[in-house]
């Protein structure tokens, strides 16, 4: 990919390698999906792993949808 700009490359790509989203594979309401965790107990749906075509028609499961999500570690604490 070629990126043409009048801005210095150092300014464009500053902190480029530090911006790594945290992805998790989870099952929510019986649907396997990948989410990106966000602050304040939220998450954004990245993709679905479901084999059920009806899951893809559910507007609440579309990629990019922000959902409430509370992560629990192995001991059951937040």
PDB file of N, CA and C in Angstrom:
ATOM      1  N   UNK A   1       0.842  -1.159   0.000  1.00  0.00           N
ATOM      2  CA  UNK A   1       0.000   0.000   0.000  1.00  0.00           C
ATOM      3  C   UNK A   1       0.895   1.232   0.000  1.00  0.00           C
ATOM      4  N   UNK A   2       0.536   2.208  -0.825  1.00  0.00           N
ATOM      5  CA  UNK A   2       1.269   3.465  -0.887  1.00  0.00           C
ATOM      6  C   UNK A   2       0.443   4.528  -0.193  1.00  0.00           C
ATOM      7  N   UNK A   3       1.100   5.297   0.670  1.00  0.00           N
ATOM      8  CA  UNK A   3       0.407   6.311   1.459  1.00  0.00           C
ATOM      9  C   UNK A   3       1.017   7.664   1.131  1.00  0.00           C
ATOM     10  N   UNK A   4       0.293   8.490   0.359  1.00  0.00           N
ATOM     11  CA  UNK A   4       0.762   9.815  -0.017  1.00  0.00           C
ATOM     12  C   UNK A   4       0.201  10.850   0.942  1.00  0.00           C
ATOM     13  N   UNK A   5       1.073  11.687   1.503  1.00  0.00           N
ATOM     14  CA  UNK A   5       0.633  12.747   2.403  1.00  0.00           C
ATOM     15  C   UNK A   5       1.703  13.831   2.481  1.00  0.00           C
ATOM     16  N   UNK A   6       1.277  15.048   2.807  1.00  0.00           N
ATOM     17  CA  UNK A   6       2.219  16.150   2.997  1.00  0.00           C
ATOM     18  C   UNK A   6       2.755  16.178   4.427  1.00  0.00           C
ATOM     19  N   UNK A   7       2.192  15.361   5.281  1.00  0.00           N
ATOM     20  CA  UNK A   7       2.599  15.301   6.683  1.00  0.00           C
ATOM     21  C   UNK A   7       3.817  14.388   6.812  1.00  0.00           C
ATOM     22  N   UNK A   8       4.703  14.740   7.726  1.00  0.00           N
ATOM     23  CA  UNK A   8       5.893  13.917   7.954  1.00  0.00           C
ATOM     24  C   UNK A   8       5.497  12.505   8.382  1.00  0.00           C
ATOM     25  N   UNK A   9       6.171  11.487   7.858  1.00  0.00           N
ATOM     26  CA  UNK A   9       5.858  10.112   8.264  1.00  0.00           C
ATOM     27  C   UNK A   9       6.005   9.892   9.769  1.00  0.00           C
ATOM     28  N   UNK A  10       6.937  10.603  10.405  1.00  0.00           N
ATOM     29  CA  UNK A  10       7.116  10.458  11.849  1.00  0.00           C
ATOM     30  C   UNK A  10       5.863  10.894  12.605  1.00  0.00           C
ATOM     31  N   UNK A  11       5.192  11.922  12.091  1.00  0.00           N
ATOM     32  CA  UNK A  11       3.961  12.395  12.732  1.00  0.00           C
ATOM     33  C   UNK A  11       2.787  11.459  12.465  1.00  0.00           C
ATOM     34  N   UNK A  12       2.735  10.923  11.265  1.00  0.00           N
ATOM     35  CA  UNK A  12       1.626  10.035  10.899  1.00  0.00           C
ATOM     36  C   UNK A  12       1.703   8.729  11.672  1.00  0.00           C
ATOM     37  N   UNK A  13       2.890   8.163  11.775  1.00  0.00           N
ATOM     38  CA  UNK A  13       3.046   6.839  12.362  1.00  0.00           C
ATOM     39  C   UNK A  13       3.536   6.871  13.807  1.00  0.00           C
ATOM     40  N   UNK A  14       3.433   8.012  14.465  1.00  0.00           N
ATOM     41  CA  UNK A  14       3.829   8.115  15.874  1.00  0.00           C
ATOM     42  C   UNK A  14       2.948   7.186  16.711  1.00  0.00           C
ATOM     43  N   UNK A  15       3.544   6.431  17.583  1.00  0.00           N
ATOM     44  CA  UNK A  15       2.848   5.484  18.466  1.00  0.00           C
ATOM     45  C   UNK A  15       2.074   4.415  17.701  1.00  0.00           C
ATOM     46  N   UNK A  16       2.439   4.179  16.465  1.00  0.00           N
ATOM     47  CA  UNK A  16       1.747   3.180  15.641  1.00  0.00           C
ATOM     48  C   UNK A  16       1.846   1.793  16.265  1.00  0.00           C
ATOM     49  N   UNK A  17       3.016   1.439  16.759  1.00  0.00           N
ATOM     50  CA  UNK A  17       3.219   0.104  17.323  1.00  0.00           C
ATOM     51  C   UNK A  17       2.647  -0.036  18.728  1.00  0.00           C
ATOM     52  N   UNK A  18       2.262   1.058  19.371  1.00  0.00           N
ATOM     53  CA  UNK A  18       1.709   0.994  20.719  1.00  0.00           C
ATOM     54  C   UNK A  18       0.195   0.829  20.723  1.00  0.00           C
ATOM     55  N   UNK A  19      -0.439   0.960  19.577  1.00  0.00           N
ATOM     56  CA  UNK A  19      -1.894   0.885  19.498  1.00  0.00           C
ATOM     57  C   UNK A  19      -2.324  -0.534  19.129  1.00  0.00           C
ATOM     58  N   UNK A  20      -2.290  -1.418  20.095  1.00  0.00           N
ATOM     59  CA  UNK A  20      -2.683  -2.801  19.850  1.00  0.00           C
ATOM     60  C   UNK A  20      -3.953  -3.097  20.640  1.00  0.00           C
ATOM     61  N   UNK A  21      -5.065  -3.289  19.948  1.00  0.00           N
ATOM     62  CA  UNK A  21      -6.299  -3.589  20.676  1.00  0.00           C
ATOM     63  C   UNK A  21      -6.230  -4.967  21.327  1.00  0.00           C
ATOM     64  N   UNK A  22      -6.953  -5.122  22.409  1.00  0.00           N
ATOM     65  CA  UNK A  22      -6.999  -6.399  23.112  1.00  0.00           C
ATOM     66  C   UNK A  22      -8.216  -7.170  22.623  1.00  0.00           C
ATOM     67  N   UNK A  23      -7.964  -8.276  21.931  1.00  0.00           N
ATOM     68  CA  UNK A  23      -9.042  -9.111  21.411  1.00  0.00           C
ATOM     69  C   UNK A  23      -9.234 -10.319  22.311  1.00  0.00           C
ATOM     70  N   UNK A  24     -10.479 -10.772  22.422  1.00  0.00           N
ATOM     71  CA  UNK A  24     -10.805 -11.984  23.182  1.00  0.00           C
ATOM     72  C   UNK A  24     -11.819 -12.794  22.388  1.00  0.00           C
ATOM     73  N   UNK A  25     -11.683 -14.100  22.461  1.00  0.00           N
ATOM     74  CA  UNK A  25     -12.687 -14.998  21.901  1.00  0.00           C
ATOM     75  C   UNK A  25     -13.604 -15.415  23.038  1.00  0.00           C
ATOM     76  N   UNK A  26     -14.894 -15.115  22.898  1.00  0.00           N
ATOM     77  CA  UNK A  26     -15.859 -15.371  23.967  1.00  0.00           C
ATOM     78  C   UNK A  26     -17.123 -15.993  23.382  1.00  0.00           C
ATOM     79  N   UNK A  27     -17.937 -16.524  24.268  1.00  0.00           N
ATOM     80  CA  UNK A  27     -19.263 -17.013  23.899  1.00  0.00           C
ATOM     81  C   UNK A  27     -20.267 -16.203  24.704  1.00  0.00           C
ATOM     82  N   UNK A  28     -21.125 -15.458  24.015  1.00  0.00           N
ATOM     83  CA  UNK A  28     -22.142 -14.635  24.652  1.00  0.00           C
ATOM     84  C   UNK A  28     -23.497 -15.066  24.120  1.00  0.00           C
ATOM     85  N   UNK A  29     -24.384 -15.437  25.035  1.00  0.00           N
ATOM     86  CA  UNK A  29     -25.726 -15.927  24.676  1.00  0.00           C
ATOM     87  C   UNK A  29     -25.660 -17.070  23.666  1.00  0.00           C
ATOM     88  N   UNK A  30     -24.665 -17.941  23.816  1.00  0.00           N
ATOM     89  CA  UNK A  30     -24.541 -19.109  22.959  1.00  0.00           C
ATOM     90  C   UNK A  30     -23.906 -18.847  21.607  1.00  0.00           C
ATOM     91  N   UNK A  31     -23.402 -17.638  21.375  1.00  0.00           N
ATOM     92  CA  UNK A  31     -22.797 -17.284  20.090  1.00  0.00           C
ATOM     93  C   UNK A  31     -21.305 -17.034  20.302  1.00  0.00           C
ATOM     94  N   UNK A  32     -20.463 -17.797  19.580  1.00  0.00           N
ATOM     95  CA  UNK A  32     -19.017 -17.587  19.647  1.00  0.00           C
ATOM     96  C   UNK A  32     -18.654 -16.362  18.826  1.00  0.00           C
ATOM     97  N   UNK A  33     -17.823 -15.491  19.415  1.00  0.00           N
ATOM     98  CA  UNK A  33     -17.440 -14.268  18.720  1.00  0.00           C
ATOM     99  C   UNK A  33     -16.095 -13.773  19.220  1.00  0.00           C
ATOM    100  N   UNK A  34     -15.505 -12.871  18.455  1.00  0.00           N
ATOM    101  CA  UNK A  34     -14.297 -12.184  18.872  1.00  0.00           C
ATOM    102  C   UNK A  34     -14.691 -10.754  19.209  1.00  0.00           C
ATOM    103  N   UNK A  35     -14.202 -10.265  20.361  1.00  0.00           N
ATOM    104  CA  UNK A  35     -14.521  -8.910  20.785  1.00  0.00           C
ATOM    105  C   UNK A  35     -13.237  -8.141  21.061  1.00  0.00           C
ATOM    106  N   UNK A  36     -13.342  -6.829  20.988  1.00  0.00           N
ATOM    107  CA  UNK A  36     -12.263  -5.933  21.389  1.00  0.00           C
ATOM    108  C   UNK A  36     -12.711  -5.263  22.675  1.00  0.00           C
ATOM    109  N   UNK A  37     -11.959  -5.459  23.749  1.00  0.00           N
ATOM    110  CA  UNK A  37     -12.363  -4.882  25.027  1.00  0.00           C
ATOM    111  C   UNK A  37     -12.137  -3.375  25.011  1.00  0.00           C
ATOM    112  N   UNK A  38     -13.092  -2.656  25.577  1.00  0.00           N
ATOM    113  CA  UNK A  38     -13.069  -1.202  25.675  1.00  0.00           C
ATOM    114  C   UNK A  38     -13.151  -0.820  27.146  1.00  0.00           C
ATOM    115  N   UNK A  39     -12.852   0.421  27.479  1.00  0.00           N
ATOM    116  CA  UNK A  39     -12.974   0.838  28.881  1.00  0.00           C
ATOM    117  C   UNK A  39     -14.423   0.869  29.348  1.00  0.00           C
ATOM    118  N   UNK A  40     -14.595   0.939  30.652  1.00  0.00           N
ATOM    119  CA  UNK A  40     -15.893   1.099  31.299  1.00  0.00           C
ATOM    120  C   UNK A  40     -16.842  -0.074  31.074  1.00  0.00           C
ATOM    121  N   UNK A  41     -16.316  -1.295  31.035  1.00  0.00           N
ATOM    122  CA  UNK A  41     -17.167  -2.473  30.939  1.00  0.00           C
ATOM    123  C   UNK A  41     -17.856  -2.641  29.605  1.00  0.00           C
ATOM    124  N   UNK A  42     -17.248  -2.151  28.547  1.00  0.00           N
ATOM    125  CA  UNK A  42     -17.819  -2.260  27.206  1.00  0.00           C
ATOM    126  C   UNK A  42     -16.896  -3.096  26.334  1.00  0.00           C
ATOM    127  N   UNK A  43     -17.447  -3.584  25.231  1.00  0.00           N
ATOM    128  CA  UNK A  43     -16.672  -4.319  24.241  1.00  0.00           C
ATOM    129  C   UNK A  43     -17.297  -4.095  22.875  1.00  0.00           C
ATOM    130  N   UNK A  44     -16.468  -4.189  21.838  1.00  0.00           N
ATOM    131  CA  UNK A  44     -16.948  -4.038  20.470  1.00  0.00           C
ATOM    132  C   UNK A  44     -16.836  -5.383  19.769  1.00  0.00           C
ATOM    133  N   UNK A  45     -17.898  -5.814  19.121  1.00  0.00           N
ATOM    134  CA  UNK A  45     -17.884  -7.080  18.386  1.00  0.00           C
ATOM    135  C   UNK A  45     -17.012  -6.907  17.146  1.00  0.00           C
ATOM    136  N   UNK A  46     -16.029  -7.800  16.976  1.00  0.00           N
ATOM    137  CA  UNK A  46     -15.136  -7.758  15.827  1.00  0.00           C
ATOM    138  C   UNK A  46     -15.622  -8.724  14.752  1.00  0.00           C
ATOM    139  N   UNK A  47     -15.914  -9.972  15.149  1.00  0.00           N
ATOM    140  CA  UNK A  47     -16.400 -10.969  14.184  1.00  0.00           C
ATOM    141  C   UNK A  47     -17.154 -12.065  14.911  1.00  0.00           C
ATOM    142  N   UNK A  48     -17.994 -12.751  14.168  1.00  0.00           N
ATOM    143  CA  UNK A  48     -18.724 -13.903  14.694  1.00  0.00           C
ATOM    144  C   UNK A  48     -18.071 -15.171  14.178  1.00  0.00           C
ATOM    145  N   UNK A  49     -18.115 -16.215  14.993  1.00  0.00           N
ATOM    146  CA  UNK A  49     -17.610 -17.527  14.603  1.00  0.00           C
ATOM    147  C   UNK A  49     -18.748 -18.533  14.466  1.00  0.00           C
ATOM    148  N   UNK A  50     -19.958 -18.068  14.406  1.00  0.00           N
ATOM    149  CA  UNK A  50     -21.124 -18.939  14.437  1.00  0.00           C
ATOM    150  C   UNK A  50     -21.353 -19.629  13.091  1.00  0.00           C
ATOM    151  N   UNK A  51     -21.898 -20.836  13.152  1.00  0.00           N
ATOM    152  CA  UNK A  51     -22.308 -21.558  11.949  1.00  0.00           C
ATOM    153  C   UNK A  51     -23.788 -21.350  11.659  1.00  0.00           C
ATOM    154  N   UNK A  52     -24.485 -20.689  12.565  1.00  0.00           N
ATOM    155  CA  UNK A  52     -25.916 -20.456  12.408  1.00  0.00           C
ATOM    156  C   UNK A  52     -26.140 -19.177  11.595  1.00  0.00           C
ATOM    157  N   UNK A  53     -26.745 -19.277  10.402  1.00  0.00           N
ATOM    158  CA  UNK A  53     -26.964 -18.080   9.583  1.00  0.00           C
ATOM    159  C   UNK A  53     -27.860 -17.045  10.251  1.00  0.00           C
ATOM    160  N   UNK A  54     -28.734 -17.470  11.151  1.00  0.00           N
ATOM    161  CA  UNK A  54     -29.628 -16.519  11.814  1.00  0.00           C
ATOM    162  C   UNK A  54     -28.864 -15.581  12.751  1.00  0.00           C
ATOM    163  N   UNK A  55     -27.715 -16.025  13.268  1.00  0.00           N
ATOM    164  CA  UNK A  55     -26.904 -15.152  14.117  1.00  0.00           C
ATOM    165  C   UNK A  55     -26.384 -13.946  13.331  1.00  0.00           C
ATOM    166  N   UNK A  56     -26.093 -14.144  12.046  1.00  0.00           N
ATOM    167  CA  UNK A  56     -25.581 -13.055  11.218  1.00  0.00           C
ATOM    168  C   UNK A  56     -26.676 -12.064  10.840  1.00  0.00           C
ATOM    169  N   UNK A  57     -27.927 -12.468  10.932  1.00  0.00           N
ATOM    170  CA  UNK A  57     -29.047 -11.578  10.635  1.00  0.00           C
ATOM    171  C   UNK A  57     -29.497 -10.784  11.854  1.00  0.00           C
ATOM    172  N   UNK A  58     -29.016 -11.145  13.034  1.00  0.00           N
ATOM    173  CA  UNK A  58     -29.381 -10.450  14.267  1.00  0.00           C
ATOM    174  C   UNK A  58     -28.616  -9.123  14.325  1.00  0.00           C
ATOM    175  N   UNK A  59     -29.329  -8.000  14.275  1.00  0.00           N
ATOM    176  CA  UNK A  59     -28.677  -6.685  14.234  1.00  0.00           C
ATOM    177  C   UNK A  59     -27.895  -6.374  15.509  1.00  0.00           C
ATOM    178  N   UNK A  60     -28.205  -7.026  16.606  1.00  0.00           N
ATOM    179  CA  UNK A  60     -27.463  -6.774  17.845  1.00  0.00           C
ATOM    180  C   UNK A  60     -26.103  -7.473  17.852  1.00  0.00           C
ATOM    181  N   UNK A  61     -25.830  -8.317  16.861  1.00  0.00           N
ATOM    182  CA  UNK A  61     -24.565  -9.047  16.787  1.00  0.00           C
ATOM    183  C   UNK A  61     -23.683  -8.601  15.623  1.00  0.00           C
ATOM    184  N   UNK A  62     -24.034  -7.517  14.947  1.00  0.00           N
ATOM    185  CA  UNK A  62     -23.237  -7.060  13.811  1.00  0.00           C
ATOM    186  C   UNK A  62     -21.867  -6.581  14.277  1.00  0.00           C
ATOM    187  N   UNK A  63     -20.810  -6.851  13.495  1.00  0.00           N
ATOM    188  CA  UNK A  63     -19.486  -6.331  13.842  1.00  0.00           C
ATOM    189  C   UNK A  63     -19.519  -4.809  13.969  1.00  0.00           C
ATOM    190  N   UNK A  64     -18.845  -4.311  14.992  1.00  0.00           N
ATOM    191  CA  UNK A  64     -18.836  -2.882  15.270  1.00  0.00           C
ATOM    192  C   UNK A  64     -19.815  -2.480  16.349  1.00  0.00           C
ATOM    193  N   UNK A  65     -20.740  -3.379  16.695  1.00  0.00           N
ATOM    194  CA  UNK A  65     -21.711  -3.091  17.744  1.00  0.00           C
ATOM    195  C   UNK A  65     -21.010  -3.081  19.100  1.00  0.00           C
ATOM    196  N   UNK A  66     -21.266  -2.047  19.887  1.00  0.00           N
ATOM    197  CA  UNK A  66     -20.692  -1.949  21.232  1.00  0.00           C
ATOM    198  C   UNK A  66     -21.677  -2.565  22.215  1.00  0.00           C
ATOM    199  N   UNK A  67     -21.175  -3.494  23.029  1.00  0.00           N
ATOM    200  CA  UNK A  67     -22.007  -4.215  23.985  1.00  0.00           C
ATOM    201  C   UNK A  67     -21.441  -4.042  25.389  1.00  0.00           C
ATOM    202  N   UNK A  68     -22.245  -4.332  26.392  1.00  0.00           N
ATOM    203  CA  UNK A  68     -21.764  -4.365  27.775  1.00  0.00           C
ATOM    204  C   UNK A  68     -21.051  -5.688  27.988  1.00  0.00           C
ATOM    205  N   UNK A  69     -19.892  -5.641  28.629  1.00  0.00           N
ATOM    206  CA  UNK A  69     -19.108  -6.854  28.827  1.00  0.00           C
ATOM    207  C   UNK A  69     -18.292  -6.717  30.101  1.00  0.00           C
ATOM    208  N   UNK A  70     -18.450  -7.663  30.997  1.00  0.00           N
ATOM    209  CA  UNK A  70     -17.669  -7.710  32.227  1.00  0.00           C
ATOM    210  C   UNK A  70     -16.818  -8.965  32.170  1.00  0.00           C
ATOM    211  N   UNK A  71     -15.526  -8.782  32.186  1.00  0.00           N
ATOM    212  CA  UNK A  71     -14.595  -9.899  32.108  1.00  0.00           C
ATOM    213  C   UNK A  71     -14.359 -10.471  33.496  1.00  0.00           C
ATOM    214  N   UNK A  72     -14.446 -11.770  33.611  1.00  0.00           N
ATOM    215  CA  UNK A  72     -14.149 -12.457  34.867  1.00  0.00           C
ATOM    216  C   UNK A  72     -12.910 -13.309  34.660  1.00  0.00           C
ATOM    217  N   UNK A  73     -11.969 -13.233  35.600  1.00  0.00           N
ATOM    218  CA  UNK A  73     -10.800 -14.089  35.492  1.00  0.00           C
ATOM    219  C   UNK A  73     -11.145 -15.485  36.005  1.00  0.00           C
ATOM    220  N   UNK A  74     -10.177 -16.343  36.102  1.00  0.00           N
ATOM    221  CA  UNK A  74     -10.412 -17.742  36.482  1.00  0.00           C
ATOM    222  C   UNK A  74     -10.973 -17.899  37.883  1.00  0.00           C
ATOM    223  N   UNK A  75     -10.739 -16.939  38.758  1.00  0.00           N
ATOM    224  CA  UNK A  75     -11.226 -17.042  40.124  1.00  0.00           C
ATOM    225  C   UNK A  75     -12.603 -16.416  40.286  1.00  0.00           C
ATOM    226  N   UNK A  76     -13.163 -15.885  39.189  1.00  0.00           N
ATOM    227  CA  UNK A  76     -14.506 -15.334  39.249  1.00  0.00           C
ATOM    228  C   UNK A  76     -14.575 -13.904  39.729  1.00  0.00           C
ATOM    229  N   UNK A  77     -13.434 -13.221  39.756  1.00  0.00           N
ATOM    230  CA  UNK A  77     -13.411 -11.817  40.161  1.00  0.00           C
ATOM    231  C   UNK A  77     -13.307 -10.941  38.924  1.00  0.00           C
ATOM    232  N   UNK A  78     -13.761  -9.673  39.059  1.00  0.00           N
ATOM    233  CA  UNK A  78     -13.637  -8.740  37.935  1.00  0.00           C
ATOM    234  C   UNK A  78     -12.204  -8.334  37.740  1.00  0.00           C
TER     235      UNK A  78
END
